[in-house]
PDB file of C-alpha atoms in Angstrom:
ATOM      1  CA  LYS I   1      12.040 -13.064   5.480  1.00 59.00           C
ATOM      2  CA  PHE I   2      12.145 -13.617   1.732  1.00 64.00           C
ATOM      3  CA  PHE I   3      15.592 -12.081   1.354  1.00 66.00           C
ATOM      4  CA  SER I   4      16.997 -13.877   4.406  1.00 71.00           C
ATOM      5  CA  LYS I   5      16.070 -17.191   2.798  1.00 74.00           C
ATOM      6  CA  LEU I   6      18.221 -16.130  -0.141  1.00 77.00           C
ATOM      7  CA  GLY I   7      21.111 -15.242   2.181  1.00 80.00           C
ATOM      8  CA  ILE I   8      20.699 -11.506   1.621  1.00 80.00           C
ATOM      9  CA  ASN I   9      20.957  -9.231   4.671  1.00 77.00           C
ATOM     10  CA  THR I  10      18.421  -6.436   4.762  1.00 71.00           C
ATOM     11  CA  LYS I  11      17.568  -3.584   7.066  1.00 64.00           C
ATOM     12  CA  GLU I  12      14.096  -2.195   7.595  1.00 61.00           C
ATOM     13  CA  ILE I  13      13.821   1.537   6.958  1.00 55.00           C
ATOM     14  CA  PRO I  14      10.853   3.138   8.725  1.00 60.00           C
ATOM     15  CA  ASN I  15       8.391   5.436   7.010  1.00 69.00           C
ATOM     16  CA  VAL I  16       9.257   9.064   7.715  1.00 60.00           C
ATOM     17  CA  VAL I  17       7.487  12.395   7.359  1.00 62.00           C
ATOM     18  CA  ASN I  18       8.192  16.022   8.153  1.00 59.00           C
ATOM     19  CA  SER I  19       6.452  16.494  11.498  1.00 60.00           C
ATOM     20  CA  ASP I  20       6.740  20.290  11.198  1.00 64.00           C
ATOM     21  CA  LYS I  21       3.911  20.140   8.649  1.00 68.00           C
ATOM     22  CA  PHE I  22       1.530  18.847  11.316  1.00 68.00           C
ATOM     23  CA  ILE I  23       0.290  21.863  13.226  1.00 73.00           C
ATOM     24  CA  VAL I  24      -2.485  20.963  15.612  1.00 74.00           C
ATOM     25  CA  PRO I  25      -5.041  23.596  16.648  1.00 70.00           C
ATOM     26  CA  ASN I  26      -5.992  23.863  20.315  1.00 79.00           C
ATOM     27  CA  ASN I  27      -9.621  23.119  19.608  1.00 83.00           C
ATOM     28  CA  LYS I  28     -10.006  19.757  17.925  1.00 90.00           C
ATOM     29  CA  LYS I  29     -13.420  19.039  16.423  1.00 95.00           C
ATOM     30  CA  ASN I  30     -15.434  15.943  17.321  1.00 96.00           C
ATOM     31  CA  ILE I  31     -14.461  14.318  14.039  1.00 98.00           C
ATOM     32  CA  VAL I  32     -13.765  10.642  13.434  1.00 98.00           C
ATOM     33  CA  LEU I  33     -11.661  10.436  10.281  1.00 98.00           C
ATOM     34  CA  TRP I  34     -11.275   7.615   7.739  1.00 98.00           C
ATOM     35  CA  VAL I  35      -8.763   8.017   4.887  1.00 97.00           C
ATOM     36  CA  GLY I  36      -7.993   5.587   2.088  1.00 94.00           C
ATOM     37  CA  ASN I  37      -8.748   4.590  -1.462  1.00 90.00           C
ATOM     38  CA  PHE I  38     -11.461   1.966  -1.742  1.00 91.00           C
ATOM     39  CA  HIS I  39     -10.443  -1.565  -2.667  1.00 81.00           C
ATOM     40  CA  TYR I  40     -12.831  -4.519  -2.710  1.00 77.00           C
ATOM     41  CA  GLY I  41     -12.481  -6.635   0.374  1.00 75.00           C
ATOM     42  CA  VAL I  42      -9.416  -4.749   1.672  1.00 84.00           C
ATOM     43  CA  ARG I  43     -10.198  -1.267   3.007  1.00 90.00           C
ATOM     44  CA  ARG I  44     -13.853  -2.065   3.891  1.00 94.00           C
ATOM     45  CA  PRO I  45     -15.250   1.499   3.929  1.00 95.00           C
ATOM     46  CA  GLU I  46     -18.748   0.103   4.520  1.00 96.00           C
ATOM     47  CA  LEU I  47     -17.687  -0.743   8.057  1.00 97.00           C
ATOM     48  CA  PHE I  48     -17.057   2.961   8.684  1.00 98.00           C
ATOM     49  CA  LEU I  49     -20.622   3.673   7.564  1.00 97.00           C
ATOM     50  CA  ASP I  50     -21.816   1.024  10.016  1.00 98.00           C
ATOM     51  CA  LEU I  51     -19.763   2.582  12.820  1.00 98.00           C
ATOM     52  CA  ALA I  52     -21.213   6.031  12.095  1.00 98.00           C
ATOM     53  CA  ASN I  53     -24.743   4.579  12.113  1.00 98.00           C
ATOM     54  CA  ARG I  54     -24.125   2.906  15.449  1.00 98.00           C
ATOM     55  CA  MET I  55     -22.969   6.201  16.948  1.00 98.00           C
ATOM     56  CA  LYS I  56     -25.783   8.487  15.841  1.00 97.00           C
ATOM     57  CA  ASP I  57     -26.524   9.140  19.511  1.00 97.00           C
ATOM     58  CA  THR I  58     -23.157  10.882  20.046  1.00 97.00           C
ATOM     59  CA  ASP I  59     -21.810  14.321  19.141  1.00 96.00           C
ATOM     60  CA  LEU I  60     -19.271  12.741  16.762  1.00 98.00           C
ATOM     61  CA  ILE I  61     -19.084  13.607  13.068  1.00 98.00           C
ATOM     62  CA  PHE I  62     -17.681  10.953  10.734  1.00 98.00           C
ATOM     63  CA  VAL I  63     -15.628  12.124   7.745  1.00 98.00           C
ATOM     64  CA  MET I  64     -14.382   9.906   4.902  1.00 97.00           C
ATOM     65  CA  ILE I  65     -11.684  10.882   2.443  1.00 97.00           C
ATOM     66  CA  GLY I  66     -10.585   8.715  -0.460  1.00 95.00           C
ATOM     67  CA  LYS I  67     -11.114   7.594  -4.008  1.00 93.00           C
ATOM     68  CA  ASN I  68     -14.329   5.636  -4.425  1.00 93.00           C
ATOM     69  CA  TYR I  69     -14.565   2.232  -6.108  1.00 91.00           C
ATOM     70  CA  GLU I  70     -13.485   2.057  -9.765  1.00 91.00           C
ATOM     71  CA  ASP I  71     -16.641   0.145 -10.667  1.00 93.00           C
ATOM     72  CA  ARG I  72     -19.385   2.717 -11.331  1.00 93.00           C
ATOM     73  CA  LYS I  73     -22.197   0.619  -9.881  1.00 95.00           C
ATOM     74  CA  ALA I  74     -20.247  -0.019  -6.684  1.00 94.00           C
ATOM     75  CA  ALA I  75     -19.276   3.660  -6.438  1.00 94.00           C
ATOM     76  CA  LEU I  76     -22.871   4.822  -6.872  1.00 95.00           C
ATOM     77  CA  LYS I  77     -24.136   2.258  -4.375  1.00 95.00           C
ATOM     78  CA  PHE I  78     -21.600   3.454  -1.808  1.00 94.00           C
ATOM     79  CA  LYS I  79     -22.433   7.143  -2.350  1.00 95.00           C
ATOM     80  CA  GLN I  80     -26.141   6.417  -1.910  1.00 97.00           C
ATOM     81  CA  ALA I  81     -25.497   4.457   1.284  1.00 96.00           C
ATOM     82  CA  ALA I  82     -23.251   7.226   2.649  1.00 96.00           C
ATOM     83  CA  LYS I  83     -25.925   9.893   2.020  1.00 96.00           C
ATOM     84  CA  LYS I  84     -28.312   7.981   4.290  1.00 97.00           C
ATOM     85  CA  VAL I  85     -25.964   8.292   7.268  1.00 97.00           C
ATOM     86  CA  LYS I  86     -26.782  11.683   8.772  1.00 97.00           C
ATOM     87  CA  ASN I  87     -23.607  12.066  10.863  1.00 98.00           C
ATOM     88  CA  LEU I  88     -21.273  11.128   7.991  1.00 98.00           C
ATOM     89  CA  PHE I  89     -19.693  13.184   5.217  1.00 98.00           C
ATOM     90  CA  TYR I  90     -17.958  11.506   2.276  1.00 96.00           C
ATOM     91  CA  LEU I  91     -15.600  14.038   0.656  1.00 96.00           C
ATOM     92  CA  GLY I  92     -14.099  11.829  -2.041  1.00 95.00           C
ATOM     93  CA  GLN I  93     -10.471  12.099  -3.083  1.00 95.00           C
ATOM     94  CA  ILE I  94      -8.717  15.315  -2.060  1.00 95.00           C
ATOM     95  CA  GLU I  95      -5.142  16.643  -2.106  1.00 91.00           C
ATOM     96  CA  ARG I  96      -2.658  15.426   0.531  1.00 83.00           C
ATOM     97  CA  GLU I  97      -2.251  18.885   2.100  1.00 82.00           C
ATOM     98  CA  LYS I  98      -6.014  19.160   2.557  1.00 92.00           C
ATOM     99  CA  THR I  99      -6.061  15.661   4.008  1.00 93.00           C
ATOM    100  CA  ASN I 100      -3.449  16.740   6.552  1.00 90.00           C
ATOM    101  CA  SER I 101      -5.750  19.638   7.487  1.00 92.00           C
ATOM    102  CA  PHE I 102      -8.468  17.125   8.322  1.00 95.00           C
ATOM    103  CA  PHE I 103      -6.058  15.114  10.453  1.00 95.00           C
ATOM    104  CA  ALA I 104      -5.218  18.358  12.286  1.00 94.00           C
ATOM    105  CA  ILE I 105      -8.808  19.071  13.323  1.00 95.00           C
ATOM    106  CA  SER I 106      -9.955  15.460  13.880  1.00 96.00           C
ATOM    107  CA  LYS I 107      -9.975  13.805  17.288  1.00 96.00           C
ATOM    108  CA  PHE I 108      -9.878  10.179  16.139  1.00 98.00           C
ATOM    109  CA  PHE I 109      -8.673   8.131  13.184  1.00 98.00           C
ATOM    110  CA  VAL I 110     -10.243   4.813  12.157  1.00 98.00           C
ATOM    111  CA  ASN I 111      -8.759   2.107   9.934  1.00 96.00           C
ATOM    112  CA  THR I 112     -11.044  -0.695   8.720  1.00 96.00           C
ATOM    113  CA  SER I 113      -8.584  -2.480   6.390  1.00 93.00           C
ATOM    114  CA  ILE I 114      -8.247  -6.235   6.590  1.00 89.00           C
ATOM    115  CA  PHE I 115      -4.604  -6.110   5.524  1.00 84.00           C
ATOM    116  CA  GLU I 116      -1.956  -3.655   4.351  1.00 83.00           C
ATOM    117  CA  GLY I 117       1.598  -2.724   5.198  1.00 80.00           C
ATOM    118  CA  PHE I 118       2.330   0.030   7.687  1.00 84.00           C
ATOM    119  CA  PRO I 119      -0.186   2.773   6.850  1.00 86.00           C
ATOM    120  CA  ASN I 120       1.229   6.281   6.506  1.00 90.00           C
ATOM    121  CA  THR I 121      -2.176   7.408   7.768  1.00 93.00           C
ATOM    122  CA  PHE I 122      -1.235   6.074  11.224  1.00 93.00           C
ATOM    123  CA  ILE I 123       1.772   8.406  11.279  1.00 92.00           C
ATOM    124  CA  GLN I 124      -0.342  11.310  10.022  1.00 94.00           C
ATOM    125  CA  ALA I 125      -2.903  10.620  12.762  1.00 95.00           C
ATOM    126  CA  TRP I 126      -0.346  10.283  15.551  1.00 94.00           C
ATOM    127  CA  LEU I 127       1.502  13.459  14.538  1.00 93.00           C
ATOM    128  CA  SER I 128      -1.896  15.192  14.634  1.00 94.00           C
ATOM    129  CA  HIS I 129      -2.628  13.966  18.181  1.00 93.00           C
ATOM    130  CA  CYS I 130      -5.240  11.496  16.895  1.00 95.00           C
ATOM    131  CA  PRO I 131      -5.554   8.127  18.589  1.00 96.00           C
ATOM    132  CA  VAL I 132      -5.909   5.317  16.024  1.00 97.00           C
ATOM    133  CA  LEU I 133      -8.640   2.708  16.243  1.00 97.00           C
ATOM    134  CA  SER I 134      -7.912  -0.160  13.881  1.00 97.00           C
ATOM    135  CA  LEU I 135      -9.584  -3.390  12.864  1.00 95.00           C
ATOM    136  CA  LYS I 136      -6.821  -5.948  12.153  1.00 87.00           C
ATOM    137  CA  ILE I 137      -3.919  -3.613  11.202  1.00 89.00           C
ATOM    138  CA  ASP I 138      -1.287  -3.295  13.919  1.00 88.00           C
ATOM    139  CA  TYR I 139       2.068  -3.123  12.169  1.00 83.00           C
ATOM    140  CA  ALA I 140       4.931  -3.822  14.600  1.00 83.00           C
ATOM    141  CA  ASN I 141       2.343  -4.043  17.419  1.00 87.00           C
ATOM    142  CA  TYR I 142       2.257  -0.257  17.876  1.00 85.00           C
ATOM    143  CA  LEU I 143      -1.366  -0.334  18.981  1.00 90.00           C
ATOM    144  CA  SER I 144      -1.317  -3.468  21.108  1.00 88.00           C
ATOM    145  CA  ARG I 145       1.897  -2.650  22.990  1.00 83.00           C
ATOM    146  CA  GLY I 146       1.931   1.137  22.842  1.00 75.00           C
ATOM    147  CA  ASN I 147      -0.368   3.835  24.085  1.00 86.00           C
ATOM    148  CA  PHE I 148      -1.312   5.164  20.652  1.00 92.00           C
ATOM    149  CA  GLY I 149      -4.862   3.893  20.189  1.00 95.00           C
ATOM    150  CA  PHE I 150      -6.725   0.598  20.088  1.00 95.00           C
ATOM    151  CA  LEU I 151      -6.480  -2.588  18.084  1.00 95.00           C
ATOM    152  CA  CYS I 152     -10.089  -3.731  17.875  1.00 96.00           C
ATOM    153  CA  ASP I 153     -11.244  -7.313  17.371  1.00 93.00           C
ATOM    154  CA  ASP I 154     -14.474  -6.322  15.651  1.00 96.00           C
ATOM    155  CA  LEU I 155     -16.845  -3.437  15.067  1.00 97.00           C
ATOM    156  CA  ASP I 156     -18.410  -3.894  18.515  1.00 98.00           C
ATOM    157  CA  SER I 157     -15.080  -3.393  20.272  1.00 97.00           C
ATOM    158  CA  MET I 158     -14.251  -0.472  17.976  1.00 98.00           C
ATOM    159  CA  GLU I 159     -17.526   1.205  18.862  1.00 98.00           C
ATOM    160  CA  ASN I 160     -16.972   0.568  22.572  1.00 98.00           C
ATOM    161  CA  ASN I 161     -13.396   1.902  22.509  1.00 97.00           C
ATOM    162  CA  LEU I 162     -14.460   4.983  20.550  1.00 98.00           C
ATOM    163  CA  ARG I 163     -17.230   5.702  23.058  1.00 98.00           C
ATOM    164  CA  ILE I 164     -14.753   5.354  25.920  1.00 97.00           C
ATOM    165  CA  LEU I 165     -12.210   7.683  24.273  1.00 96.00           C
ATOM    166  CA  ASN I 166     -14.905  10.206  23.457  1.00 97.00           C
ATOM    167  CA  LYS I 167     -16.118  10.334  27.082  1.00 97.00           C
ATOM    168  CA  ASP I 168     -12.841   9.940  28.984  1.00 97.00           C
ATOM    169  CA  LYS I 169     -11.017  13.230  28.374  1.00 95.00           C
ATOM    170  CA  ARG I 170      -7.984  12.221  30.438  1.00 96.00           C
ATOM    171  CA  LEU I 171      -7.526   8.946  28.534  1.00 96.00           C
ATOM    172  CA  TYR I 172      -7.924  10.780  25.230  1.00 95.00           C
ATOM    173  CA  ALA I 173      -5.340  13.388  26.274  1.00 94.00           C
ATOM    174  CA  ASP I 174      -2.868  10.718  27.438  1.00 96.00           C
ATOM    175  CA  ILE I 175      -3.143   8.685  24.235  1.00 95.00           C
ATOM    176  CA  SER I 176      -3.042  11.653  21.867  1.00 94.00           C
ATOM    177  CA  LYS I 177       0.020  13.083  23.639  1.00 93.00           C
ATOM    178  CA  SER I 178       1.778   9.705  23.702  1.00 94.00           C
ATOM    179  CA  ALA I 179       1.003   9.124  20.017  1.00 92.00           C
ATOM    180  CA  ARG I 180       2.429  12.506  18.992  1.00 90.00           C
ATOM    181  CA  SER I 181       5.545  12.031  21.096  1.00 91.00           C
ATOM    182  CA  HIS I 182       6.239   8.543  19.734  1.00 88.00           C
ATOM    183  CA  ALA I 183       5.609   9.516  16.110  1.00 89.00           C
ATOM    184  CA  SER I 184       7.831  12.591  16.411  1.00 88.00           C
ATOM    185  CA  LYS I 185      10.706  10.463  17.684  1.00 88.00           C
ATOM    186  CA  GLN I 186      10.211   7.411  15.477  1.00 86.00           C
ATOM    187  CA  PHE I 187       9.000   8.748  12.131  1.00 84.00           C
ATOM    188  CA  SER I 188       9.997  12.415  11.816  1.00 77.00           C
ATOM    189  CA  ILE I 189      12.755  13.810   9.595  1.00 74.00           C
ATOM    190  CA  SER I 190      12.432  17.331  11.016  1.00 65.00           C
TER     191      SER I 190
END
C-alpha cells in the first residue's frame, strides 16, 4: 500500500522453504509446539503457559522453543513460572535444524502473537503436518478460509479447538494432510 501511494508497482513474493527437509515420522508425539523469541507484548509466551495449565487433564505435552526475554528479571520470572507447569518443557533457544526436528514430531503448533508478518513457523508447521492454532495472526486468511488449522478469538476458543483436534482423529488427519499439501504447493522451492 505504501509503495502504491508513491506510484510504484510492487509484487508480493511469498516466503519459501525447501520442503524436502521436512521429513515427518509415522508416529507423531502428542506435542503442542510453540516457537518464537520473546518480545514484550507481542509474542505473549505466558498465554502458552496458561494453555498448558488448562490442559493438564489431557495427554498433551507442551514444548516451547525460543530466546527468553532480554531483561534478566523477566527471563527469570518466566523460567520460574514455566517450571511450575508440569506438562510443559521450555527448551530455550536452539538451532533451526533441531527446531525442525521438533516440528516433525509435534502434532500441533500454537502461535500466541498479537501481531507479526507472515510467520515462517506456519510454513514449518504445515510442511510437518501440524495444524496451526493462532490467536490473532492469520496472514492472507490462510486459517480462516483454508483447512490448515484454526484462527482463535481467545484462549478459551484455542483450548476448545485444541481439545477437538486432539480427540477427533479424522479431523486432525484431514487438516494435517491439507496443510502439508497446500504448503508444498505454495511455499516450497523443492
